[in-house]
């Protein structure tokens, strides 16, 4: 089961979150940009879970 790589911060909605860029995610896949995560003290406002660095997905080279 793969992570859903959301492209926008769920809080500010303006931060672009490319699959190979910095983002924070909780166990329910709520996704936020780093500045919003810092403002929320690393806690997901939806579930109360810890926000951790999201794994990066790098495109495969042929």
CSV table of N, CA and C in Angstrom, one decimal:
chain,number,residue,atom,x,y,z
A,1,UNK,N,0.9,-1.2,0.0
A,1,UNK,CA,0.0,0.0,0.0
A,1,UNK,C,0.9,1.2,0.0
A,2,UNK,N,0.8,2.1,-1.0
A,2,UNK,CA,1.6,3.3,-1.1
A,2,UNK,C,1.0,4.5,-0.5
A,3,UNK,N,1.8,5.4,0.0
A,3,UNK,CA,1.3,6.6,0.5
A,3,UNK,C,0.7,7.5,-0.5
A,4,UNK,N,-0.3,8.2,-0.2
A,4,UNK,CA,-0.9,9.2,-1.1
A,4,UNK,C,0.0,10.4,-1.0
A,5,UNK,N,0.6,10.8,-2.0
A,5,UNK,CA,1.5,11.9,-2.0
A,5,UNK,C,0.8,13.2,-2.4
A,6,UNK,N,0.2,13.8,-1.4
A,6,UNK,CA,-0.6,15.0,-1.6
A,6,UNK,C,0.3,16.2,-2.0
A,7,UNK,N,-0.3,17.0,-2.9
A,7,UNK,CA,0.5,18.1,-3.5
A,7,UNK,C,0.4,19.4,-2.8
A,8,UNK,N,-0.5,19.6,-1.9
A,8,UNK,CA,-0.7,20.9,-1.2
A,8,UNK,C,-0.8,20.7,0.3
A,9,UNK,N,-0.4,21.7,1.0
A,9,UNK,CA,-0.5,21.6,2.5
A,9,UNK,C,-2.0,21.7,2.9
A,10,UNK,N,-2.4,20.9,3.8
A,10,UNK,CA,-3.8,20.8,4.2
A,10,UNK,C,-4.1,22.0,5.1
A,11,UNK,N,-3.2,22.8,5.6
A,11,UNK,CA,-3.5,23.9,6.5
A,11,UNK,C,-3.5,25.2,5.7
A,12,UNK,N,-2.4,25.5,5.0
A,12,UNK,CA,-2.4,26.8,4.3
A,12,UNK,C,-2.9,26.7,2.8
A,13,UNK,N,-2.8,25.5,2.3
A,13,UNK,CA,-3.3,25.3,0.9
A,13,UNK,C,-2.5,25.9,-0.2
A,14,UNK,N,-1.5,26.7,0.2
A,14,UNK,CA,-0.7,27.4,-0.9
A,14,UNK,C,0.6,26.8,-1.1
A,15,UNK,N,1.2,26.1,-0.1
A,15,UNK,CA,2.5,25.5,-0.3
A,15,UNK,C,2.4,24.3,-1.2
A,16,UNK,N,3.2,24.3,-2.2
A,16,UNK,CA,3.3,23.1,-3.1
A,16,UNK,C,4.2,22.1,-2.5
A,17,UNK,N,3.8,20.9,-2.5
A,17,UNK,CA,4.6,19.8,-1.9
A,17,UNK,C,4.9,18.7,-2.9
A,18,UNK,N,6.0,18.9,-3.7
A,18,UNK,CA,6.3,17.9,-4.7
A,18,UNK,C,6.7,16.6,-4.0
A,19,UNK,N,6.6,15.5,-4.7
A,19,UNK,CA,6.8,14.2,-4.2
A,19,UNK,C,8.3,14.0,-3.7
A,20,UNK,N,9.2,14.8,-4.3
A,20,UNK,CA,10.6,14.7,-3.9
A,20,UNK,C,11.0,15.8,-3.0
A,21,UNK,N,10.0,16.6,-2.4
A,21,UNK,CA,10.3,17.7,-1.6
A,21,UNK,C,10.0,17.5,-0.1
A,22,UNK,N,10.2,18.5,0.7
A,22,UNK,CA,10.0,18.5,2.1
A,22,UNK,C,8.5,18.6,2.5
A,23,UNK,N,8.0,17.7,3.3
A,23,UNK,CA,6.6,17.8,3.8
A,23,UNK,C,6.6,17.0,5.1
A,24,UNK,N,5.6,17.2,5.9
A,24,UNK,CA,5.4,16.4,7.1
A,24,UNK,C,4.0,15.7,7.0
A,25,UNK,N,4.0,14.5,7.6
A,25,UNK,CA,2.8,13.6,7.5
A,25,UNK,C,2.6,12.9,8.8
A,26,UNK,N,1.3,12.6,9.1
A,26,UNK,CA,0.9,11.8,10.3
A,26,UNK,C,0.6,10.4,9.8
A,27,UNK,N,0.2,9.5,10.7
A,27,UNK,CA,-0.1,8.1,10.4
A,27,UNK,C,-1.4,8.0,9.5
A,28,UNK,N,-2.2,9.0,9.5
A,28,UNK,CA,-3.4,9.0,8.7
A,28,UNK,C,-3.2,9.7,7.3
A,29,UNK,N,-1.9,10.1,7.0
A,29,UNK,CA,-1.5,10.7,5.8
A,29,UNK,C,-2.0,12.1,5.7
A,30,UNK,N,-2.3,12.8,6.8
A,30,UNK,CA,-2.6,14.2,6.7
A,30,UNK,C,-1.2,14.9,6.4
A,31,UNK,N,-1.2,15.8,5.5
A,31,UNK,CA,0.1,16.3,5.0
A,31,UNK,C,0.1,17.8,5.1
A,32,UNK,N,1.3,18.3,5.6
A,32,UNK,CA,1.5,19.7,5.8
A,32,UNK,C,2.9,20.2,5.4
A,33,UNK,N,3.0,21.5,5.1
A,33,UNK,CA,4.3,22.0,4.8
A,33,UNK,C,5.1,22.2,6.1
A,34,UNK,N,6.4,22.4,6.0
A,34,UNK,CA,7.3,22.5,7.2
A,34,UNK,C,6.9,23.8,8.0
A,35,UNK,N,6.7,24.9,7.4
A,35,UNK,CA,6.3,26.1,8.2
A,35,UNK,C,5.0,25.9,9.0
A,36,UNK,N,4.0,25.3,8.4
A,36,UNK,CA,2.8,25.1,9.1
A,36,UNK,C,3.0,24.0,10.2
A,37,UNK,N,3.8,23.0,10.0
A,37,UNK,CA,4.1,22.0,11.0
A,37,UNK,C,4.7,22.6,12.2
A,38,UNK,N,5.7,23.5,11.9
A,38,UNK,CA,6.3,24.2,13.0
A,38,UNK,C,5.4,25.1,13.8
A,39,UNK,N,4.4,25.8,13.2
A,39,UNK,CA,3.4,26.6,13.8
A,39,UNK,C,2.5,25.7,14.7
A,40,UNK,N,2.3,24.5,14.3
A,40,UNK,CA,1.4,23.6,15.0
A,40,UNK,C,2.2,22.7,16.0
A,41,UNK,N,3.4,23.0,16.2
A,41,UNK,CA,4.3,22.3,17.2
A,41,UNK,C,4.4,20.8,16.9
A,42,UNK,N,4.3,20.4,15.6
A,42,UNK,CA,4.5,19.1,15.1
A,42,UNK,C,3.4,18.1,15.5
A,43,UNK,N,2.2,18.7,15.7
A,43,UNK,CA,1.0,17.9,16.0
A,43,UNK,C,-0.1,18.1,15.0
A,44,UNK,N,-0.6,17.0,14.5
A,44,UNK,CA,-1.7,17.0,13.5
A,44,UNK,C,-3.0,17.6,14.1
A,45,UNK,N,-3.5,18.6,13.5
A,45,UNK,CA,-4.8,19.2,14.0
A,45,UNK,C,-6.0,18.3,13.7
A,46,UNK,N,-5.9,17.4,12.8
A,46,UNK,CA,-7.0,16.5,12.5
A,46,UNK,C,-7.2,15.3,13.4
A,47,UNK,N,-6.0,14.7,13.8
A,47,UNK,CA,-6.1,13.5,14.6
A,47,UNK,C,-5.3,13.5,15.9
A,48,UNK,N,-4.5,14.6,16.0
A,48,UNK,CA,-3.6,14.7,17.2
A,48,UNK,C,-2.4,13.9,17.1
A,49,UNK,N,-2.1,13.3,16.0
A,49,UNK,CA,-0.9,12.5,15.8
A,49,UNK,C,0.4,13.3,15.6
A,50,UNK,N,1.5,12.7,15.7
A,50,UNK,CA,2.8,13.3,15.5
A,50,UNK,C,3.0,13.5,14.0
A,51,UNK,N,3.5,14.7,13.6
A,51,UNK,CA,3.9,14.9,12.2
A,51,UNK,C,5.4,14.7,12.0
A,52,UNK,N,5.7,13.8,11.1
A,52,UNK,CA,7.1,13.4,10.8
A,52,UNK,C,7.4,13.7,9.4
A,53,UNK,N,8.7,13.7,9.1
A,53,UNK,CA,9.1,13.9,7.6
A,53,UNK,C,8.5,12.8,6.8
A,54,UNK,N,7.9,13.3,5.7
A,54,UNK,CA,7.3,12.3,4.7
A,54,UNK,C,8.4,11.7,3.8
A,55,UNK,N,8.4,10.4,3.6
A,55,UNK,CA,9.4,9.8,2.7
A,55,UNK,C,9.3,10.5,1.3
A,56,UNK,N,10.5,10.7,0.7
A,56,UNK,CA,10.5,11.3,-0.6
A,56,UNK,C,10.3,10.2,-1.7
A,57,UNK,N,9.6,10.5,-2.7
A,57,UNK,CA,9.5,9.6,-3.9
A,57,UNK,C,10.2,10.2,-5.1
A,58,UNK,N,11.2,9.6,-5.5
A,58,UNK,CA,12.1,10.1,-6.6
A,58,UNK,C,11.7,9.3,-7.8
A,59,UNK,N,11.6,10.0,-8.9
A,59,UNK,CA,11.2,9.4,-10.2
A,59,UNK,C,12.4,8.4,-10.6
A,60,UNK,N,12.0,7.3,-11.1
A,60,UNK,CA,13.0,6.3,-11.6
A,60,UNK,C,13.6,6.8,-12.9
A,61,UNK,N,14.8,6.5,-13.0
A,61,UNK,CA,15.5,6.8,-14.3
A,61,UNK,C,15.5,5.6,-15.2
A,62,UNK,N,15.2,5.7,-16.4
A,62,UNK,CA,15.2,4.6,-17.4
A,62,UNK,C,16.6,4.3,-17.9
